[in-house]
mmCIF file of C-alpha atoms in Angstrom:
data_model
loop_
_atom_site.group_PDB
_atom_site.id
_atom_site.type_symbol
_atom_site.label_atom_id
_atom_site.label_comp_id
_atom_site.label_asym_id
_atom_site.label_seq_id
_atom_site.Cartn_x
_atom_site.Cartn_y
_atom_site.Cartn_z
ATOM 1 C CA MET A 1 13.170 -14.473 -13.699
ATOM 2 C CA ILE A 2 11.655 -11.006 -12.738
ATOM 3 C CA SER A 3 10.623 -11.061 -9.132
ATOM 4 C CA LEU A 4 7.661 -8.629 -8.629
ATOM 5 C CA ASN A 5 6.936 -6.543 -5.489
ATOM 6 C CA ILE A 6 4.304 -4.396 -3.319
ATOM 7 C CA LEU A 7 4.623 -0.976 -2.543
ATOM 8 C CA ASP A 8 1.562 -0.229 -0.654
ATOM 9 C CA TYR A 9 0.556 3.485 0.543
ATOM 10 C CA SER A 10 -2.819 1.751 2.658
ATOM 11 C CA PRO A 11 -5.116 4.744 0.404
ATOM 12 C CA ILE A 12 -8.302 5.932 1.806
ATOM 13 C CA ASP A 13 -11.051 5.172 -0.768
ATOM 14 C CA GLU A 14 -13.815 8.206 -1.515
ATOM 15 C CA GLY A 15 -16.167 7.188 2.034
ATOM 16 C CA GLY A 16 -13.339 4.634 3.958
ATOM 17 C CA THR A 17 -11.942 5.229 6.321
ATOM 18 C CA ALA A 18 -8.215 5.031 7.717
ATOM 19 C CA ALA A 19 -8.896 2.139 10.182
ATOM 20 C CA ALA A 20 -10.238 -0.055 6.659
ATOM 21 C CA ALA A 21 -7.711 1.029 5.111
ATOM 22 C CA LEU A 22 -4.923 -0.029 6.613
ATOM 23 C CA LYS A 23 -7.274 -3.136 7.441
ATOM 24 C CA GLN A 24 -7.091 -3.445 3.253
ATOM 25 C CA THR A 25 -3.382 -3.190 3.246
ATOM 26 C CA THR A 26 -2.953 -5.701 5.752
ATOM 27 C CA GLU A 27 -5.158 -8.367 3.130
ATOM 28 C CA LEU A 28 -3.193 -6.784 0.654
ATOM 29 C CA ALA A 29 -0.277 -8.141 2.076
ATOM 30 C CA GLN A 30 -1.516 -11.580 2.417
ATOM 31 C CA LEU A 31 -2.828 -11.581 -0.402
ATOM 32 C CA ALA A 32 0.494 -10.424 -1.734
ATOM 33 C CA GLU A 33 2.766 -13.572 0.150
ATOM 34 C CA HIS A 34 -0.184 -16.606 -1.004
ATOM 35 C CA LEU A 35 0.454 -15.196 -5.078
ATOM 36 C CA GLY A 36 4.085 -15.508 -5.037
ATOM 37 C CA TYR A 37 5.096 -11.645 -4.748
ATOM 38 C CA LYS A 38 9.110 -10.921 -3.136
ATOM 39 C CA ARG A 39 8.260 -8.167 -0.799
ATOM 40 C CA PHE A 40 5.344 -5.712 0.680
ATOM 41 C CA TRP A 41 6.197 -3.128 1.549
ATOM 42 C CA VAL A 42 4.614 0.518 3.071
ATOM 43 C CA ALA A 43 5.444 3.939 2.530
ATOM 44 C CA GLU A 44 5.961 6.365 5.410
ATOM 45 C CA HIS A 45 3.531 9.773 4.909
ATOM 46 C CA HIS A 46 3.183 12.614 7.424
ATOM 47 C CA GLN A 47 -0.098 15.082 6.397
ATOM 48 C CA VAL A 48 -1.549 13.470 3.996
ATOM 49 C CA ASP A 49 -4.996 13.121 4.373
ATOM 50 C CA SER A 50 -6.235 10.753 1.702
ATOM 51 C CA VAL A 51 -3.215 7.973 2.680
ATOM 52 C CA ALA A 52 -2.964 6.432 6.643
ATOM 53 C CA GLY A 53 0.734 5.009 6.408
ATOM 54 C CA SER A 54 2.076 7.395 8.506
ATOM 55 C CA THR A 55 3.995 5.018 11.110
ATOM 56 C CA PRO A 56 5.361 2.143 9.019
ATOM 57 C CA GLU A 57 7.458 0.386 11.619
ATOM 58 C CA MET A 58 4.686 -0.262 13.400
ATOM 59 C CA LEU A 59 1.995 -1.522 10.307
ATOM 60 C CA MET A 60 5.097 -3.752 9.895
ATOM 61 C CA MET A 61 4.698 -5.306 12.521
ATOM 62 C CA HIS A 62 1.538 -6.033 11.991
ATOM 63 C CA LEU A 63 2.432 -6.876 8.828
ATOM 64 C CA ALA A 64 4.487 -9.843 9.308
ATOM 65 C CA THR A 65 2.529 -10.907 12.666
ATOM 66 C CA SER A 66 -0.333 -11.524 10.141
ATOM 67 C CA THR A 67 1.040 -13.111 7.166
ATOM 68 C CA GLU A 68 4.813 -16.228 6.742
ATOM 69 C CA THR A 69 7.381 -16.170 4.613
ATOM 70 C CA ILE A 70 7.291 -12.674 2.755
ATOM 71 C CA ARG A 71 9.420 -9.860 3.214
ATOM 72 C CA ILE A 72 8.449 -7.325 4.464
ATOM 73 C CA GLY A 73 9.458 -3.727 4.148
ATOM 74 C CA SER A 74 10.136 -0.375 4.192
ATOM 75 C CA GLY A 75 9.393 2.443 1.511
ATOM 76 C CA GLY A 76 10.634 3.992 3.057
ATOM 77 C CA VAL A 77 11.648 5.028 7.439
ATOM 78 C CA MET A 78 12.441 9.375 6.392
ATOM 79 C CA LEU A 79 15.976 8.959 8.400
ATOM 80 C CA PRO A 80 16.543 12.671 9.035
ATOM 81 C CA HIS A 81 14.038 12.988 11.211
ATOM 82 C CA TYR A 82 14.562 9.836 13.301
ATOM 83 C CA SER A 83 17.828 8.707 15.366
ATOM 84 C CA ALA A 84 19.222 5.810 13.488
ATOM 85 C CA TYR A 85 20.409 4.285 16.694
ATOM 86 C CA LYS A 86 16.102 4.673 17.493
ATOM 87 C CA VAL A 87 15.509 3.540 13.919
ATOM 88 C CA ALA A 88 18.011 0.741 14.544
ATOM 89 C CA GLU A 89 16.488 -1.258 17.539
ATOM 90 C CA ASN A 90 12.699 -1.261 16.069
ATOM 91 C CA PHE A 91 14.292 -2.753 13.141
ATOM 92 C CA ARG A 92 16.521 -5.290 15.049
ATOM 93 C CA MET A 93 13.336 -5.975 17.342
ATOM 94 C CA LEU A 94 11.273 -6.838 14.175
ATOM 95 C CA GLU A 95 14.232 -8.928 13.027
ATOM 96 C CA ALA A 96 13.917 -10.739 16.386
ATOM 97 C CA LEU A 97 10.729 -11.696 16.005
ATOM 98 C CA HIS A 98 10.850 -11.834 11.644
ATOM 99 C CA PRO A 99 14.082 -13.833 11.274
ATOM 100 C CA GLY A 100 14.995 -13.100 7.421
ATOM 101 C CA ARG A 101 12.029 -11.503 6.880
ATOM 102 C CA ILE A 102 12.860 -7.677 7.174
ATOM 103 C CA ASP A 103 13.787 -4.780 5.037
ATOM 104 C CA LEU A 104 14.483 -1.626 5.858
ATOM 105 C CA GLY A 105 14.821 0.652 2.857
ATOM 106 C CA ILE A 106 15.760 4.905 4.093
ATOM 107 C CA GLY A 107 15.004 8.242 2.446
ATOM 108 C CA ARG A 108 15.514 11.673 3.448
ATOM 109 C CA SER A 109 12.038 13.546 2.009
ATOM 110 C CA ARG A 110 11.668 16.439 3.958
ATOM 111 C CA SER A 111 7.173 16.620 3.583
ATOM 112 C CA TYR A 112 6.035 19.910 4.150
ATOM 113 C CA ARG A 113 7.466 22.341 6.326
ATOM 114 C CA ILE A 114 5.072 21.817 9.279
ATOM 115 C CA VAL A 115 5.456 18.234 9.411
ATOM 116 C CA ASN A 116 9.548 18.383 9.429
ATOM 117 C CA GLU A 117 8.843 20.812 12.361
ATOM 118 C CA ALA A 118 7.002 18.997 14.635
ATOM 119 C CA LEU A 119 9.549 15.984 13.827
ATOM 120 C CA ASN A 120 12.442 18.487 14.727
ATOM 121 C CA GLU A 121 11.708 20.272 16.984
ATOM 122 C CA SER A 122 13.940 18.497 20.539
ATOM 123 C CA LYS A 123 16.575 18.455 18.023
ATOM 124 C CA THR A 124 19.353 19.560 19.183
ATOM 125 C CA LYS A 125 21.898 19.603 16.479
ATOM 126 C CA ARG A 126 21.619 17.474 13.446
ATOM 127 C CA LEU A 127 24.021 14.893 12.022
ATOM 128 C CA PRO A 128 25.273 15.163 7.800
ATOM 129 C CA TYR A 129 22.937 11.802 6.304
ATOM 130 C CA ASP A 130 25.824 9.930 5.315
ATOM 131 C CA GLN A 131 26.807 10.093 8.977
ATOM 132 C CA GLN A 132 23.193 8.934 10.046
ATOM 133 C CA LEU A 133 23.564 5.830 7.310
ATOM 134 C CA THR A 134 27.329 5.261 8.526
ATOM 135 C CA ASP A 135 25.668 4.782 11.784
ATOM 136 C CA LEU A 136 23.008 2.710 11.340
ATOM 137 C CA GLN A 137 25.420 0.308 9.765
ATOM 138 C CA LYS A 138 27.213 0.149 12.845
ATOM 139 C CA TYR A 139 24.546 -0.081 15.137
ATOM 140 C CA PHE A 140 23.772 -3.285 12.612
ATOM 141 C CA SER A 141 26.928 -4.924 12.926
ATOM 142 C CA ASP A 142 27.975 -4.264 16.291
ATOM 143 C CA ASP A 143 30.989 -3.157 16.330
ATOM 144 C CA ILE A 144 32.088 -1.800 18.900
ATOM 145 C CA ASP A 145 36.077 -1.897 18.005
ATOM 146 C CA SER A 146 35.579 1.087 15.033
ATOM 147 C CA GLU A 147 36.110 4.413 15.963
ATOM 148 C CA HIS A 148 32.851 6.034 16.565
ATOM 149 C CA ARG A 149 31.063 8.645 18.583
ATOM 150 C CA PHE A 150 29.166 5.838 20.315
ATOM 151 C CA GLN A 151 31.896 3.192 20.304
ATOM 152 C CA SER A 152 30.394 1.015 22.384
ATOM 153 C CA LEU A 153 26.508 1.434 21.815
ATOM 154 C CA LYS A 154 24.702 -1.373 20.595
ATOM 155 C CA ALA A 155 21.651 -1.312 19.096
ATOM 156 C CA MET A 156 19.232 -4.277 21.008
ATOM 157 C CA PRO A 157 18.254 -6.741 20.749
ATOM 158 C CA ILE A 158 21.845 -8.466 19.659
ATOM 159 C CA ILE A 159 20.498 -11.017 16.646
ATOM 160 C CA GLU A 160 22.145 -12.673 14.451
ATOM 161 C CA THR A 161 20.603 -11.015 11.375
ATOM 162 C CA ALA A 162 20.095 -9.074 9.866
ATOM 163 C CA PRO A 163 16.954 -7.020 7.849
ATOM 164 C CA GLU A 164 17.936 -5.918 4.610
ATOM 165 C CA LEU A 165 19.142 -2.655 4.083
ATOM 166 C CA TRP A 166 18.054 0.081 0.502
ATOM 167 C CA LEU A 167 18.247 3.056 0.218
ATOM 168 C CA LEU A 168 15.768 4.670 -2.049
ATOM 169 C CA GLY A 169 16.750 7.882 -4.060
ATOM 170 C CA THR A 170 15.746 9.721 -7.318
ATOM 171 C CA GLY A 171 19.224 10.554 -8.547
ATOM 172 C CA GLN A 172 22.917 11.233 -7.928
ATOM 173 C CA GLY A 173 23.221 11.608 -4.699
ATOM 174 C CA SER A 174 20.849 9.197 -3.823
ATOM 175 C CA ALA A 175 22.989 6.343 -6.120
ATOM 176 C CA ARG A 176 26.809 8.074 -4.425
ATOM 177 C CA LEU A 177 25.364 6.939 -1.340
ATOM 178 C CA ALA A 178 23.697 3.871 -1.501
ATOM 179 C CA ALA A 179 27.278 2.838 -3.246
ATOM 180 C CA GLU A 180 29.405 4.178 -0.590
ATOM 181 C CA GLN A 181 27.746 2.562 2.037
ATOM 182 C CA GLY A 182 26.871 -0.987 0.060
ATOM 183 C CA MET A 183 23.502 -0.699 0.509
ATOM 184 C CA GLY A 184 21.173 -1.363 -2.152
ATOM 185 C CA TYR A 185 19.521 1.151 -4.329
ATOM 186 C CA ALA A 186 16.459 1.108 -4.929
ATOM 187 C CA TYR A 187 14.982 3.786 -7.687
ATOM 188 C CA ALA A 188 11.826 5.544 -7.430
ATOM 189 C CA HIS A 189 11.338 5.995 -11.305
ATOM 190 C CA PHE A 190 7.478 6.881 -10.163
ATOM 191 C CA ALA A 191 9.250 9.739 -8.809
ATOM 192 C CA LYS A 192 11.592 11.029 -11.406
ATOM 193 C CA PRO A 193 10.802 8.526 -14.638
ATOM 194 C CA SER A 194 13.871 9.519 -16.845
ATOM 195 C CA GLN A 195 16.571 9.076 -18.614
ATOM 196 C CA GLN A 196 18.878 10.351 -15.565
ATOM 197 C CA GLY A 197 17.301 7.538 -13.623
ATOM 198 C CA VAL A 198 19.190 4.803 -15.806
ATOM 199 C CA GLU A 199 22.104 7.452 -15.239
ATOM 200 C CA ALA A 200 21.955 7.356 -11.417
ATOM 201 C CA VAL A 201 21.575 3.431 -11.557
ATOM 202 C CA ASP A 202 24.799 3.376 -14.330
ATOM 203 C CA THR A 203 26.230 5.865 -11.051
ATOM 204 C CA TYR A 204 25.976 3.383 -8.329
ATOM 205 C CA ARG A 205 26.722 0.302 -9.674
ATOM 206 C CA ALA A 206 30.541 1.691 -11.196
ATOM 207 C CA LYS A 207 31.228 3.396 -7.775
ATOM 208 C CA PHE A 208 29.234 0.467 -5.402
ATOM 209 C CA GLN A 209 32.183 -0.111 -2.127
ATOM 210 C CA PRO A 210 31.592 -4.054 -1.149
ATOM 211 C CA SER A 211 29.955 -3.665 2.973
ATOM 212 C CA SER A 212 29.398 -7.190 5.208
ATOM 213 C CA PHE A 213 25.929 -7.166 4.851
ATOM 214 C CA LEU A 214 26.109 -6.855 0.460
ATOM 215 C CA GLN A 215 29.148 -8.485 -1.810
ATOM 216 C CA GLN A 216 27.168 -6.852 -4.677
ATOM 217 C CA PRO A 217 25.253 -4.229 -5.861
ATOM 218 C CA ARG A 218 21.913 -4.486 -6.102
ATOM 219 C CA VAL A 219 19.066 -2.487 -7.817
ATOM 220 C CA ILE A 220 14.676 -1.758 -7.449
ATOM 221 C CA ILE A 221 13.233 0.378 -9.224
ATOM 222 C CA ALA A 222 9.862 0.671 -8.016
ATOM 223 C CA VAL A 223 6.322 2.077 -10.634
ATOM 224 C CA PHE A 224 2.573 3.537 -10.311
ATOM 225 C CA ALA A 225 0.700 0.829 -12.897
ATOM 226 C CA VAL A 226 -2.742 0.420 -13.496
ATOM 227 C CA VAL A 227 -3.644 -2.658 -14.208
ATOM 228 C CA ALA A 228 -7.107 -4.088 -15.650
ATOM 229 C CA GLU A 229 -9.411 -6.781 -17.372
ATOM 230 C CA THR A 230 -9.338 -4.363 -20.946
ATOM 231 C CA MET A 231 -7.840 -2.191 -21.921
ATOM 232 C CA GLU A 232 -11.101 0.241 -21.193
ATOM 233 C CA LYS A 233 -11.378 -0.476 -17.684
ATOM 234 C CA ALA A 234 -7.378 0.109 -16.457
ATOM 235 C CA GLU A 235 -8.065 4.156 -18.485
ATOM 236 C CA GLU A 236 -11.355 4.508 -15.927
ATOM 237 C CA LEU A 237 -8.858 3.494 -12.478
ATOM 238 C CA ALA A 238 -6.069 6.138 -13.836
ATOM 239 C CA THR A 239 -8.225 8.487 -14.678
ATOM 240 C CA ALA A 240 -9.326 8.769 -11.364
ATOM 241 C CA PHE A 241 -5.143 7.857 -9.974
ATOM 242 C CA ASP A 242 -5.137 11.367 -12.169
ATOM 243 C CA LEU A 243 -7.318 13.268 -10.006
ATOM 244 C CA TRP A 244 -5.596 11.990 -7.252
ATOM 245 C CA LEU A 245 -1.662 13.032 -7.446
ATOM 246 C CA LEU A 246 -3.689 16.904 -8.673
ATOM 247 C CA PHE A 247 -5.040 16.121 -4.865
ATOM 248 C CA VAL A 248 -1.984 15.717 -3.108
ATOM 249 C CA GLU A 249 -0.137 18.196 -5.512
ATOM 250 C CA SER A 250 -2.504 21.009 -4.478
ATOM 251 C CA ASP A 251 -2.849 23.484 -0.996
ATOM 252 C CA SER A 252 -5.669 22.138 0.168
ATOM 253 C CA PRO A 253 -6.570 17.611 -0.231
ATOM 254 C CA PRO A 254 -9.323 15.932 0.116
ATOM 255 C CA PRO A 255 -9.299 13.405 3.025
ATOM 256 C CA TYR A 256 -9.638 10.113 0.320
ATOM 257 C CA TYR A 257 -9.137 8.806 -2.549
ATOM 258 C CA PRO A 258 -10.828 9.754 -5.595
ATOM 259 C CA ALA A 259 -13.450 7.238 -6.411
ATOM 260 C CA VAL A 260 -13.992 5.909 -10.600
ATOM 261 C CA GLU A 261 -16.640 8.551 -11.418
ATOM 262 C CA THR A 262 -16.169 11.382 -9.150
ATOM 263 C CA ALA A 263 -13.212 11.700 -11.115
ATOM 264 C CA LYS A 264 -15.888 10.876 -14.346
ATOM 265 C CA LYS A 265 -17.773 13.417 -12.946
ATOM 266 C CA ARG A 266 -15.417 16.115 -12.390
ATOM 267 C CA GLY A 267 -13.202 16.018 -15.633
ATOM 268 C CA PHE A 268 -9.860 18.113 -16.402
ATOM 269 C CA SER A 269 -9.355 22.034 -16.670
ATOM 270 C CA ALA A 270 -6.469 22.458 -20.181
ATOM 271 C CA ASN A 271 -3.573 23.351 -17.216
ATOM 272 C CA GLU A 272 -4.568 20.156 -15.558
ATOM 273 C CA GLN A 273 -4.329 18.354 -18.258
ATOM 274 C CA GLU A 274 -1.168 18.918 -18.998
ATOM 275 C CA LYS A 275 0.027 17.433 -15.205
ATOM 276 C CA VAL A 276 -1.871 14.793 -16.407
ATOM 277 C CA ALA A 277 -0.246 13.912 -18.810
ATOM 278 C CA ARG A 278 3.268 14.881 -17.519
ATOM 279 C CA ASN A 279 2.402 12.293 -14.542
ATOM 280 C CA ARG A 280 1.016 9.148 -16.645
ATOM 281 C CA GLN A 281 4.796 8.738 -17.439
ATOM 282 C CA ARG A 282 5.103 8.157 -13.911
ATOM 283 C CA MET A 283 2.895 4.891 -13.938
ATOM 284 C CA LEU A 284 2.366 1.680 -15.911
ATOM 285 C CA ILE A 285 -1.284 1.235 -17.005
ATOM 286 C CA GLY A 286 -3.171 -1.448 -19.538
ATOM 287 C CA THR A 287 -4.225 -4.889 -19.627
ATOM 288 C CA PRO A 288 -1.608 -7.710 -17.593
ATOM 289 C CA GLU A 289 0.533 -9.107 -20.616
ATOM 290 C CA GLN A 290 0.202 -4.692 -21.899
ATOM 291 C CA VAL A 291 2.445 -3.577 -18.491
ATOM 292 C CA LYS A 292 3.479 -6.568 -18.056
ATOM 293 C CA ALA A 293 5.645 -6.864 -21.359
ATOM 294 C CA GLN A 294 6.435 -2.643 -20.186
ATOM 295 C CA ILE A 295 7.658 -4.109 -16.851
ATOM 296 C CA GLU A 296 10.005 -5.935 -18.728
ATOM 297 C CA THR A 297 10.972 -3.089 -20.348
ATOM 298 C CA LEU A 298 11.642 -1.069 -17.319
ATOM 299 C CA ALA A 299 13.079 -3.774 -16.198
ATOM 300 C CA GLU A 300 15.617 -3.915 -19.558
ATOM 301 C CA SER A 301 16.686 -0.145 -19.627
ATOM 302 C CA TYR A 302 17.180 -0.504 -15.835
ATOM 303 C CA GLU A 303 19.221 -4.004 -16.361
ATOM 304 C CA THR A 304 17.691 -5.026 -12.954
ATOM 305 C CA ASP A 305 15.656 -8.247 -12.479
ATOM 306 C CA GLU A 306 13.327 -6.475 -9.366
ATOM 307 C CA ILE A 307 10.577 -4.105 -9.912
ATOM 308 C CA THR A 308 8.037 -2.752 -6.910
ATOM 309 C CA ILE A 309 4.667 -1.951 -8.458
ATOM 310 C CA ILE A 310 2.749 1.069 -6.426
ATOM 311 C CA PRO A 311 -1.000 0.135 -6.740
ATOM 312 C CA ASN A 312 -2.184 2.472 -5.804
ATOM 313 C CA ILE A 313 -5.853 2.881 -7.562
ATOM 314 C CA SER A 314 -9.262 3.565 -6.642
ATOM 315 C CA GLY A 315 -11.143 0.888 -4.519
ATOM 316 C CA ALA A 316 -9.504 -2.302 -2.060
ATOM 317 C CA ASP A 317 -10.872 -4.973 -4.635
ATOM 318 C CA ASN A 318 -9.147 -2.742 -7.525
ATOM 319 C CA ARG A 319 -5.960 -2.859 -5.430
ATOM 320 C CA MET A 320 -6.038 -6.777 -5.153
ATOM 321 C CA ASP A 321 -7.105 -7.064 -8.199
ATOM 322 C CA THR A 322 -3.802 -5.532 -9.400
ATOM 323 C CA LEU A 323 -2.159 -7.960 -7.738
ATOM 324 C CA ARG A 324 -3.979 -11.293 -9.247
ATOM 325 C CA LEU A 325 -3.817 -9.973 -12.903
ATOM 326 C CA LEU A 326 -0.040 -9.230 -13.514
ATOM 327 C CA ALA A 327 0.539 -12.476 -10.789
ATOM 328 C CA GLY A 328 -0.987 -14.604 -13.285
ATOM 329 C CA ALA A 329 0.739 -12.429 -16.631
ATOM 330 C CA PHE A 330 3.671 -13.713 -14.818
ATOM 331 C CA ASN A 331 3.116 -16.833 -13.522
ATOM 332 C CA LEU A 332 4.668 -16.274 -9.936
ATOM 333 C CA ASN A 333 4.962 -19.556 -7.951
ATOM 334 C CA GLY A 334 2.608 -18.832 -5.178
ATOM 335 C CA LYS A 335 1.350 -20.866 -2.601
#
């Protein structure tokens, strides 16, 4: 039985606004809960004008309040920019208000240089990533007995439950860290769709060391998905997605997610078509049954029962249709 999750970027559709995009994210989370999805995560992107998701903790608080049962999480918080202590207190507050529903997905993407400088200009020193992960676990466990540079420090509020901890990654380094720290491992297949991903997950399982938070290895695989009632419509949506990926990888991306008609009119150069072909390996495209079969194949190759879908396609209605169509194909048990 495969559990399905959603990771949403809060895309700003052509002609839309950031405020509208965040409202659409809220509606998407409510729909995901109604349909029976297990988790709804939101991302942290800076200096990407076409997405509104910049502060996952704040958006998570709103989403958790706007839903009742679905797990709400970050995909993810870019930990090297922040104090592990502050991240722990942010997520303890979320967990205190919504116990048993909060996921802390952690990453270390460093984004654009100007973003890195702005987020880190007040720091006097940078800690190793693995030390920050160890710090997080210290704060979430209320451990004041083990040796630590802030041994007596506690993260507030003190509560009985803790968020689930997931390390986001794309290779062997993150797989080993997740294993050593005893965290769940969320592999970004949408970033690196290759056999190396399967090998990274295998490494994670082989090296996994139980922690107070997790006794057995757990794996989530995340992938872009474009789903429509017909293959023709799915291909149209995928063409707009192709253009968006080209935009965000360019020097001057527009401040919106392109509409299908915009993508049709523009077309692609020969050089762009080569990039499109490579990017198509990062996504699943088709009708509900076709994408279901692709998800099942993906789950089998990674030996996991949990897949995160990123429905980053043009149009809020199309994103909602993707959730409905996949829920129907998988017979999810919603409300």
